[in-house]
């Protein structure tokens, strides 16, 4: 039985990365493909609550099994900032270049560059929510490198690599990625008996 899932995100880079990891294991439909053009609110102070909000809104709209994810960049020397505020670190409207500039300025002269990406996936299956976390440890570079990826990728160097995420192909990023790790947990759940028994729209 093929499981069909709506991906509750408006970020096309995330959709691409998610599809590359799921690799046709499940049928996935992006919001754009489902014809849903709404800006899903992220009003809370935690990745867990925001992820739940996004999947709940899309489940209510579509009545279909779906999953969302919320991701934050947590920088040790900044007490975990920008964290849940990563998309709008430099203010409204969300601006990637301004976010990176603010981050590099905040870390000027600071030796401790330790940071991590944390992703929380919220899966809505038959109206029941399940969460999966993925973490990628690394550090913030002193300047931008690479032209691939999105968001903070040009300044994030994952542990075990010498180059930033933006210098990697999607497949290389997937070796390290927070998103990939959270997705792997979701895949394991969905392919276990527990997950298969919960799907409603397969
Ligand atoms: P949705 O809420 O529609 O899923 P979003 O772009 O608002 O999309 P998030 O709130 O989860 O996504 O992400 C916050 C920001 O963190 C995002 O705008 C990016 O700038 C950054 N980000 C997320 N994942 C990233 C990744 O894998 N690499 C680099 N930056 C990332």
Short mmCIF file of N, CA, C and O in Angstrom, two decimals, residues 59-192:
data_model
loop_
_atom_site.label_atom_id
_atom_site.label_comp_id
_atom_site.label_asym_id
_atom_site.label_seq_id
_atom_site.Cartn_x
_atom_site.Cartn_y
_atom_site.Cartn_z
N UNK A 59 -3.71 19.69 8.02
CA UNK A 59 -4.59 18.52 8.19
C UNK A 59 -6.05 18.97 8.21
O UNK A 59 -6.91 18.34 7.57
N UNK A 60 -6.33 20.07 8.91
CA UNK A 60 -7.71 20.56 8.96
C UNK A 60 -8.20 21.01 7.59
O UNK A 60 -9.35 20.83 7.23
N UNK A 61 -7.28 21.60 6.81
CA UNK A 61 -7.66 22.09 5.47
C UNK A 61 -7.88 20.96 4.47
O UNK A 61 -8.77 21.02 3.63
N UNK A 62 -7.04 19.93 4.54
CA UNK A 62 -7.05 18.89 3.50
C UNK A 62 -7.72 17.60 3.93
O UNK A 62 -8.18 16.82 3.10
N UNK A 63 -7.74 17.34 5.24
CA UNK A 63 -8.23 16.05 5.73
C UNK A 63 -7.30 14.90 5.36
O UNK A 63 -7.67 13.73 5.49
N UNK A 64 -6.10 15.25 4.91
CA UNK A 64 -5.15 14.20 4.49
C UNK A 64 -3.98 14.10 5.47
O UNK A 64 -3.60 15.09 6.10
N UNK A 65 -3.41 12.91 5.54
CA UNK A 65 -2.19 12.74 6.32
C UNK A 65 -1.14 13.71 5.78
O UNK A 65 -1.04 13.91 4.56
N UNK A 66 -0.38 14.30 6.68
CA UNK A 66 0.58 15.31 6.23
C UNK A 66 1.71 15.44 7.24
O UNK A 66 1.61 14.91 8.35
N UNK A 67 2.75 16.13 6.86
CA UNK A 67 3.78 16.47 7.85
C UNK A 67 4.37 17.84 7.55
O UNK A 67 4.42 18.28 6.40
N UNK A 68 4.77 18.50 8.62
CA UNK A 68 5.44 19.79 8.50
C UNK A 68 6.78 19.65 9.19
O UNK A 68 7.04 18.63 9.85
N UNK A 69 7.61 20.65 9.06
CA UNK A 69 8.81 20.68 9.90
C UNK A 69 9.18 22.11 10.21
O UNK A 69 8.91 23.01 9.42
N UNK A 70 9.74 22.31 11.39
CA UNK A 70 10.25 23.62 11.75
C UNK A 70 11.73 23.43 12.09
O UNK A 70 12.09 22.48 12.78
N UNK A 71 12.55 24.33 11.56
CA UNK A 71 14.00 24.20 11.74
C UNK A 71 14.56 25.49 12.33
O UNK A 71 14.12 26.58 11.97
N UNK A 72 15.53 25.34 13.21
CA UNK A 72 16.20 26.52 13.76
C UNK A 72 17.70 26.31 13.81
O UNK A 72 18.18 25.18 13.92
N UNK A 73 18.44 27.40 13.69
CA UNK A 73 19.90 27.38 13.83
C UNK A 73 20.20 27.86 15.25
O UNK A 73 19.84 29.00 15.61
N UNK A 74 20.82 27.00 16.06
CA UNK A 74 21.07 27.33 17.47
C UNK A 74 22.58 27.54 17.67
O UNK A 74 23.36 26.61 17.52
N UNK A 75 22.95 28.78 17.97
CA UNK A 75 24.37 29.13 18.09
C UNK A 75 24.73 29.23 19.58
O UNK A 75 24.12 30.00 20.32
N UNK A 76 25.71 28.42 19.97
CA UNK A 76 26.05 28.31 21.41
C UNK A 76 26.40 29.66 22.04
O UNK A 76 25.88 30.02 23.08
N UNK A 77 27.30 30.41 21.37
CA UNK A 77 27.76 31.68 21.95
C UNK A 77 26.65 32.74 22.01
O UNK A 77 26.79 33.76 22.69
N UNK A 78 25.56 32.49 21.30
CA UNK A 78 24.44 33.44 21.32
C UNK A 78 23.28 32.90 22.15
O UNK A 78 22.12 33.30 21.97
N UNK A 79 23.59 31.95 23.04
CA UNK A 79 22.56 31.41 23.92
C UNK A 79 21.46 30.67 23.17
O UNK A 79 20.31 30.63 23.62
N UNK A 80 21.80 30.10 22.02
CA UNK A 80 20.80 29.33 21.26
C UNK A 80 20.07 30.14 20.19
O UNK A 80 19.27 29.60 19.44
N UNK A 81 20.35 31.45 20.12
CA UNK A 81 19.76 32.28 19.05
C UNK A 81 20.46 31.95 17.73
O UNK A 81 21.60 31.47 17.75
N UNK A 82 19.83 32.20 16.58
CA UNK A 82 18.47 32.71 16.41
C UNK A 82 17.37 31.67 16.68
O UNK A 82 16.23 32.03 16.86
N UNK A 83 17.70 30.38 16.73
CA UNK A 83 16.74 29.35 17.12
C UNK A 83 15.43 29.41 16.38
O UNK A 83 15.40 29.48 15.15
N UNK A 84 14.35 29.43 17.15
CA UNK A 84 13.02 29.39 16.54
C UNK A 84 12.74 30.64 15.70
O UNK A 84 11.85 30.67 14.86
N UNK A 85 13.55 31.69 15.92
CA UNK A 85 13.38 32.95 15.16
C UNK A 85 14.27 33.01 13.92
O UNK A 85 14.47 34.08 13.34
N UNK A 86 14.84 31.88 13.50
CA UNK A 86 15.85 31.89 12.43
C UNK A 86 15.39 32.58 11.15
O UNK A 86 16.17 33.29 10.51
N UNK A 87 14.14 32.39 10.74
CA UNK A 87 13.68 32.95 9.46
C UNK A 87 13.65 34.47 9.50
O UNK A 87 13.88 35.13 8.48
N UNK A 88 13.38 35.03 10.68
CA UNK A 88 13.23 36.49 10.79
C UNK A 88 14.21 37.10 11.78
O UNK A 88 13.90 38.06 12.45
N UNK A 89 15.41 36.51 11.85
CA UNK A 89 16.44 36.97 12.81
C UNK A 89 16.72 38.46 12.63
O UNK A 89 16.83 39.20 13.60
N UNK A 90 16.78 38.94 11.37
CA UNK A 90 17.09 40.36 11.12
C UNK A 90 15.81 41.19 10.98
O UNK A 90 15.86 42.33 10.54
N UNK A 91 14.67 40.62 11.34
CA UNK A 91 13.40 41.36 11.30
C UNK A 91 12.54 41.01 10.10
O UNK A 91 12.89 40.14 9.31
N UNK A 92 11.42 41.69 9.99
CA UNK A 92 10.46 41.47 8.89
C UNK A 92 10.83 42.34 7.69
O UNK A 92 11.29 43.47 7.89
N UNK A 93 10.59 41.91 6.47
CA UNK A 93 10.22 40.55 6.11
C UNK A 93 11.44 39.63 6.14
O UNK A 93 12.58 40.12 6.20
N UNK A 94 11.20 38.31 6.14
CA UNK A 94 12.30 37.35 6.20
C UNK A 94 13.31 37.64 5.08
O UNK A 94 12.92 37.77 3.92
N UNK A 95 14.58 37.78 5.44
CA UNK A 95 15.61 38.15 4.46
C UNK A 95 16.89 37.36 4.78
O UNK A 95 17.59 37.65 5.76
N UNK A 96 17.19 36.40 3.92
CA UNK A 96 18.32 35.50 4.18
C UNK A 96 19.65 36.23 4.28
O UNK A 96 20.44 35.99 5.20
N UNK A 97 19.92 37.14 3.32
CA UNK A 97 21.21 37.85 3.32
C UNK A 97 21.35 38.68 4.59
O UNK A 97 22.43 38.70 5.22
N UNK A 98 20.28 39.35 4.99
CA UNK A 98 20.34 40.18 6.21
C UNK A 98 20.52 39.30 7.45
O UNK A 98 21.24 39.68 8.39
N UNK A 99 19.89 38.14 7.46
CA UNK A 99 20.03 37.21 8.60
C UNK A 99 21.49 36.78 8.75
O UNK A 99 22.03 36.77 9.86
N UNK A 100 22.12 36.43 7.62
CA UNK A 100 23.50 35.96 7.67
C UNK A 100 24.42 37.09 8.12
O UNK A 100 25.32 36.91 8.94
N UNK A 101 24.17 38.28 7.60
CA UNK A 101 25.00 39.42 7.97
C UNK A 101 24.89 39.69 9.48
O UNK A 101 25.89 39.93 10.16
N UNK A 102 23.67 39.64 10.00
CA UNK A 102 23.46 39.89 11.43
C UNK A 102 24.19 38.83 12.26
O UNK A 102 24.81 39.13 13.28
N UNK A 103 24.12 37.58 11.79
CA UNK A 103 24.78 36.47 12.51
C UNK A 103 26.29 36.66 12.53
O UNK A 103 26.93 36.55 13.60
N UNK A 104 26.88 36.97 11.37
CA UNK A 104 28.34 37.14 11.31
C UNK A 104 28.78 38.33 12.16
O UNK A 104 29.81 38.28 12.83
N UNK A 105 27.99 39.38 12.16
CA UNK A 105 28.31 40.56 12.98
C UNK A 105 28.24 40.20 14.46
O UNK A 105 29.13 40.57 15.25
N UNK A 106 27.21 39.46 14.85
CA UNK A 106 27.05 39.07 16.26
C UNK A 106 28.21 38.20 16.74
O UNK A 106 28.55 38.21 17.92
N UNK A 107 28.84 37.48 15.81
CA UNK A 107 29.92 36.57 16.19
C UNK A 107 31.32 37.15 15.94
O UNK A 107 32.32 36.46 16.14
N UNK A 108 31.37 38.41 15.53
CA UNK A 108 32.67 39.02 15.26
C UNK A 108 33.55 38.98 16.52
O UNK A 108 33.11 39.38 17.60
N UNK A 109 34.76 38.44 16.35
CA UNK A 109 35.70 38.40 17.48
C UNK A 109 35.42 37.28 18.47
O UNK A 109 36.14 37.13 19.45
N UNK A 110 34.38 36.51 18.24
CA UNK A 110 34.05 35.41 19.17
C UNK A 110 34.66 34.11 18.66
O UNK A 110 34.47 33.74 17.50
N UNK A 111 35.43 33.46 19.54
CA UNK A 111 36.12 32.24 19.12
C UNK A 111 35.20 31.04 19.03
O UNK A 111 35.34 30.19 18.16
N UNK A 112 34.27 30.95 19.98
CA UNK A 112 33.35 29.80 20.00
C UNK A 112 32.32 29.93 18.88
O UNK A 112 31.39 30.72 18.97
N UNK A 113 32.50 29.16 17.81
CA UNK A 113 31.61 29.25 16.64
C UNK A 113 30.65 28.06 16.62
O UNK A 113 29.99 27.81 15.60
N UNK A 114 30.56 27.31 17.74
CA UNK A 114 29.73 26.10 17.73
C UNK A 114 28.26 26.40 17.51
O UNK A 114 27.71 27.34 18.10
N UNK A 115 27.64 25.60 16.63
CA UNK A 115 26.22 25.81 16.32
C UNK A 115 25.61 24.48 15.90
O UNK A 115 26.34 23.52 15.62
N UNK A 116 24.31 24.44 15.91
CA UNK A 116 23.65 23.24 15.38
C UNK A 116 22.35 23.62 14.71
O UNK A 116 21.70 24.61 15.09
N UNK A 117 22.00 22.85 13.69
CA UNK A 117 20.67 22.94 13.12
C UNK A 117 19.81 21.90 13.82
O UNK A 117 20.25 20.76 14.00
N UNK A 118 18.60 22.30 14.18
CA UNK A 118 17.67 21.34 14.78
C UNK A 118 16.36 21.39 14.00
O UNK A 118 15.80 22.46 13.78
N UNK A 119 15.92 20.22 13.55
CA UNK A 119 14.65 20.11 12.83
C UNK A 119 13.67 19.30 13.66
O UNK A 119 14.04 18.25 14.19
N UNK A 120 12.45 19.78 13.74
CA UNK A 120 11.37 18.98 14.35
C UNK A 120 10.30 18.75 13.30
O UNK A 120 9.74 19.71 12.76
N UNK A 121 10.06 17.48 13.00
CA UNK A 121 8.99 17.12 12.07
C UNK A 121 7.74 16.81 12.88
O UNK A 121 7.80 16.12 13.90
N UNK A 122 6.61 17.34 12.42
CA UNK A 122 5.32 16.97 13.00
C UNK A 122 4.53 16.22 11.95
O UNK A 122 4.17 16.77 10.91
N UNK A 123 4.28 14.96 12.23
CA UNK A 123 3.54 14.09 11.30
C UNK A 123 2.12 13.92 11.84
O UNK A 123 1.93 13.57 13.00
N UNK A 124 1.14 14.19 10.98
CA UNK A 124 -0.28 14.00 11.34
C UNK A 124 -0.80 12.79 10.59
O UNK A 124 -0.93 12.82 9.37
N UNK A 125 -1.07 11.77 11.33
CA UNK A 125 -1.49 10.51 10.73
C UNK A 125 -2.83 10.11 11.33
O UNK A 125 -2.91 9.83 12.53
N UNK A 126 -3.87 10.13 10.50
CA UNK A 126 -5.19 9.79 11.02
C UNK A 126 -5.59 10.67 12.19
O UNK A 126 -6.26 10.22 13.12
N UNK A 127 -5.12 11.94 12.16
CA UNK A 127 -5.50 12.90 13.20
C UNK A 127 -4.64 12.80 14.46
O UNK A 127 -4.84 13.55 15.41
N UNK A 128 -3.69 11.88 14.47
CA UNK A 128 -2.80 11.75 15.64
C UNK A 128 -1.43 12.32 15.26
O UNK A 128 -0.95 12.08 14.14
N UNK A 129 -0.83 13.07 16.21
CA UNK A 129 0.46 13.69 15.89
C UNK A 129 1.65 12.90 16.44
O UNK A 129 1.59 12.36 17.56
N UNK A 130 2.70 12.84 15.63
CA UNK A 130 3.95 12.21 16.04
C UNK A 130 5.06 13.18 15.69
O UNK A 130 5.01 13.83 14.64
N UNK A 131 6.09 13.29 16.57
CA UNK A 131 7.21 14.20 16.26
C UNK A 131 8.53 13.45 16.16
O UNK A 131 8.75 12.45 16.86
N UNK A 132 9.41 13.96 15.29
CA UNK A 132 10.72 13.37 15.07
C UNK A 132 11.75 14.50 15.00
O UNK A 132 11.53 15.48 14.29
N UNK A 133 12.86 14.33 15.73
CA UNK A 133 13.88 15.39 15.78
C UNK A 133 15.15 14.98 15.05
O UNK A 133 15.54 13.81 15.08
N UNK A 134 15.77 15.92 14.38
CA UNK A 134 17.07 15.67 13.74
C UNK A 134 18.01 16.82 14.05
O UNK A 134 17.61 17.99 13.95
N UNK A 135 19.24 16.49 14.46
CA UNK A 135 20.21 17.53 14.83
C UNK A 135 21.48 17.37 14.01
O UNK A 135 21.95 16.25 13.80
N UNK A 136 22.01 18.49 13.53
CA UNK A 136 23.31 18.47 12.86
C UNK A 136 24.23 19.46 13.57
O UNK A 136 23.96 20.67 13.57
N UNK A 137 25.28 18.95 14.21
CA UNK A 137 26.24 19.81 14.91
C UNK A 137 27.23 20.39 13.90
O UNK A 137 27.52 19.76 12.87
N UNK A 138 27.76 21.55 14.21
CA UNK A 138 28.74 22.15 13.31
C UNK A 138 29.24 23.46 13.84
O UNK A 138 29.21 23.70 15.05
N UNK A 139 29.71 24.31 12.94
CA UNK A 139 30.14 25.64 13.37
C UNK A 139 29.87 26.70 12.31
O UNK A 139 29.67 26.38 11.15
N UNK A 140 29.86 27.93 12.78
CA UNK A 140 29.58 29.06 11.87
C UNK A 140 30.92 29.56 11.31
O UNK A 140 31.84 29.89 12.05
N UNK A 141 30.98 29.61 9.98
CA UNK A 141 32.19 30.09 9.31
C UNK A 141 32.35 31.59 9.54
O UNK A 141 31.43 32.27 9.99
N UNK A 142 33.54 32.10 9.22
CA UNK A 142 33.75 33.54 9.40
C UNK A 142 33.27 34.33 8.19
O UNK A 142 33.09 35.54 8.24
N UNK A 143 33.11 33.61 7.06
CA UNK A 143 32.53 34.28 5.88
C UNK A 143 31.73 33.27 5.06
O UNK A 143 31.84 32.06 5.27
N UNK A 144 30.94 33.79 4.12
CA UNK A 144 30.08 32.92 3.30
C UNK A 144 30.93 32.08 2.35
O UNK A 144 31.95 32.54 1.84
N UNK A 145 30.45 30.85 2.11
CA UNK A 145 31.12 30.01 1.11
C UNK A 145 30.09 29.16 0.38
O UNK A 145 29.23 28.54 1.00
N UNK A 146 30.18 29.14 -0.95
CA UNK A 146 29.32 28.24 -1.74
C UNK A 146 28.07 28.92 -2.26
O UNK A 146 27.63 29.94 -1.72
N UNK A 147 27.51 28.32 -3.31
CA UNK A 147 26.33 28.95 -3.93
C UNK A 147 25.12 28.02 -3.92
O UNK A 147 24.07 28.35 -4.46
N UNK A 148 25.24 26.84 -3.31
CA UNK A 148 24.09 25.92 -3.27
C UNK A 148 23.27 26.12 -2.01
O UNK A 148 23.47 27.08 -1.27
N UNK A 149 22.32 25.22 -1.81
CA UNK A 149 21.53 25.22 -0.58
C UNK A 149 20.63 26.43 -0.44
O UNK A 149 20.28 27.08 -1.42
N UNK A 150 20.30 26.77 0.81
CA UNK A 150 19.43 27.92 1.08
C UNK A 150 19.67 28.37 2.52
O UNK A 150 20.44 27.76 3.25
N UNK A 151 19.01 29.46 2.88
CA UNK A 151 19.08 29.96 4.26
C UNK A 151 20.51 30.18 4.72
O UNK A 151 21.31 30.83 4.04
N UNK A 152 20.83 29.63 5.89
CA UNK A 152 22.16 29.83 6.50
C UNK A 152 23.22 28.88 5.94
O UNK A 152 24.34 28.86 6.47
N UNK A 153 22.91 28.11 4.92
CA UNK A 153 23.86 27.13 4.39
C UNK A 153 25.24 27.70 4.07
O UNK A 153 26.26 27.02 4.30
N UNK A 154 25.36 28.92 3.51
CA UNK A 154 26.70 29.43 3.17
C UNK A 154 27.63 29.62 4.37
O UNK A 154 28.84 29.67 4.20
N UNK A 155 27.07 29.72 5.59
CA UNK A 155 27.95 29.95 6.75
C UNK A 155 27.93 28.79 7.74
O UNK A 155 28.51 28.89 8.82
N UNK A 156 27.28 27.68 7.39
CA UNK A 156 27.24 26.54 8.32
C UNK A 156 28.13 25.40 7.82
O UNK A 156 27.91 24.85 6.73
N UNK A 157 29.13 25.05 8.63
CA UNK A 157 30.03 23.94 8.30
C UNK A 157 29.72 22.77 9.23
O UNK A 157 29.95 22.86 10.45
N UNK A 158 29.15 21.68 8.69
CA UNK A 158 28.81 20.57 9.57
C UNK A 158 30.05 19.85 10.09
O UNK A 158 31.09 19.85 9.41
N UNK A 159 29.92 19.28 11.29
CA UNK A 159 31.01 18.50 11.87
C UNK A 159 31.41 17.38 10.92
O UNK A 159 30.53 16.68 10.40
N UNK A 160 32.73 17.23 10.67
CA UNK A 160 33.18 16.17 9.77
C UNK A 160 33.40 16.67 8.36
O UNK A 160 33.81 15.91 7.48
N UNK A 161 33.11 17.97 8.12
CA UNK A 161 33.32 18.55 6.79
C UNK A 161 34.22 19.78 6.92
O UNK A 161 34.29 20.40 7.99
N UNK A 162 34.87 20.13 5.82
CA UNK A 162 35.68 21.35 5.82
C UNK A 162 34.96 22.47 5.10
O UNK A 162 35.39 23.61 5.13
N UNK A 163 33.88 22.12 4.39
CA UNK A 163 33.16 23.15 3.64
C UNK A 163 31.73 23.31 4.13
O UNK A 163 31.18 22.43 4.80
N UNK A 164 31.14 24.44 3.76
CA UNK A 164 29.78 24.74 4.21
C UNK A 164 28.76 23.89 3.44
O UNK A 164 29.06 23.34 2.37
N UNK A 165 27.55 23.83 3.96
CA UNK A 165 26.44 23.15 3.27
C UNK A 165 26.25 23.71 1.86
O UNK A 165 25.91 22.98 0.94
N UNK A 166 26.49 25.03 1.70
CA UNK A 166 26.26 25.66 0.40
C UNK A 166 27.30 25.25 -0.64
O UNK A 166 27.12 25.47 -1.83
N UNK A 167 28.39 24.65 -0.18
CA UNK A 167 29.42 24.17 -1.09
C UNK A 167 29.19 22.72 -1.50
O UNK A 167 29.98 22.15 -2.24
N UNK A 168 28.11 22.16 -1.01
CA UNK A 168 27.83 20.72 -1.26
C UNK A 168 26.66 20.54 -2.21
O UNK A 168 25.79 21.40 -2.33
N UNK A 169 26.62 19.37 -2.85
CA UNK A 169 25.42 18.98 -3.59
C UNK A 169 24.37 18.58 -2.55
O UNK A 169 24.69 18.38 -1.37
N UNK A 170 23.12 18.43 -3.00
CA UNK A 170 22.06 18.04 -2.06
C UNK A 170 22.36 16.67 -1.45
O UNK A 170 22.13 16.44 -0.27
N UNK A 171 22.92 15.78 -2.26
CA UNK A 171 23.23 14.43 -1.78
C UNK A 171 24.30 14.50 -0.68
O UNK A 171 24.24 13.79 0.32
N UNK A 172 25.30 15.40 -0.89
CA UNK A 172 26.34 15.54 0.14
C UNK A 172 25.76 16.16 1.42
O UNK A 172 26.06 15.73 2.52
N UNK A 173 24.90 17.16 1.25
CA UNK A 173 24.27 17.77 2.43
C UNK A 173 23.48 16.71 3.20
O UNK A 173 23.48 16.70 4.44
N UNK A 174 22.83 15.82 2.47
CA UNK A 174 22.01 14.78 3.11
C UNK A 174 22.82 13.82 3.98
O UNK A 174 22.27 13.17 4.87
N UNK A 175 24.13 13.74 3.75
CA UNK A 175 24.97 12.86 4.58
C UNK A 175 24.99 13.39 6.02
O UNK A 175 25.02 12.64 6.98
N UNK A 176 24.93 14.72 6.15
CA UNK A 176 25.06 15.35 7.48
C UNK A 176 23.73 15.87 8.03
O UNK A 176 23.60 16.07 9.23
N UNK A 177 22.80 16.12 7.16
CA UNK A 177 21.71 17.05 7.47
C UNK A 177 20.73 16.65 8.58
O UNK A 177 20.29 15.52 8.69
N UNK A 178 20.43 17.63 9.41
CA UNK A 178 19.37 17.62 10.44
C UNK A 178 18.05 17.13 9.84
O UNK A 178 17.36 16.30 10.40
N UNK A 179 17.70 17.68 8.67
CA UNK A 179 16.42 17.33 8.02
C UNK A 179 16.41 15.84 7.65
O UNK A 179 15.45 15.14 7.88
N UNK A 180 17.52 15.39 7.08
CA UNK A 180 17.65 13.99 6.69
C UNK A 180 17.51 13.07 7.92
O UNK A 180 16.84 12.04 7.87
N UNK A 181 18.13 13.48 9.04
CA UNK A 181 18.07 12.64 10.25
C UNK A 181 16.65 12.55 10.79
O UNK A 181 16.19 11.47 11.19
N UNK A 182 15.94 13.68 10.79
CA UNK A 182 14.54 13.65 11.26
C UNK A 182 13.69 12.82 10.30
O UNK A 182 12.83 12.04 10.73
N UNK A 183 13.93 12.98 9.00
CA UNK A 183 13.15 12.22 8.00
C UNK A 183 13.41 10.72 8.13
O UNK A 183 12.50 9.90 7.98
N UNK A 184 14.66 10.36 8.43
CA UNK A 184 14.99 8.93 8.56
C UNK A 184 14.18 8.32 9.70
O UNK A 184 13.69 7.19 9.59
N UNK A 185 14.01 9.08 10.79
CA UNK A 185 13.20 8.57 11.92
C UNK A 185 11.74 8.42 11.50
O UNK A 185 11.07 7.46 11.86
N UNK A 186 11.26 9.42 10.73
CA UNK A 186 9.86 9.34 10.28
C UNK A 186 9.66 8.14 9.34
O UNK A 186 8.65 7.44 9.44
N UNK A 187 10.62 7.93 8.44
CA UNK A 187 10.51 6.80 7.50
C UNK A 187 10.47 5.49 8.28
O UNK A 187 9.66 4.60 8.01
N UNK A 188 11.34 5.40 9.27
CA UNK A 188 11.39 4.17 10.07
C UNK A 188 10.04 3.94 10.75
O UNK A 188 9.51 2.82 10.76
N UNK A 189 9.46 5.01 11.28
CA UNK A 189 8.16 4.90 11.94
C UNK A 189 7.08 4.48 10.94
O UNK A 189 6.28 3.57 11.20
N UNK A 190 7.07 5.14 9.78
CA UNK A 190 6.00 4.88 8.79
C UNK A 190 6.09 3.47 8.21
O UNK A 190 5.07 2.90 7.80
N UNK A 191 7.29 2.93 8.15
CA UNK A 191 7.44 1.61 7.56
C UNK A 191 7.34 0.51 8.63
O UNK A 191 7.37 -0.66 8.31
N UNK A 192 7.23 0.95 9.90
CA UNK A 192 7.01 -0.04 10.96
C UNK A 192 5.52 -0.36 10.99
O UNK A 192 4.70 0.37 10.44
#
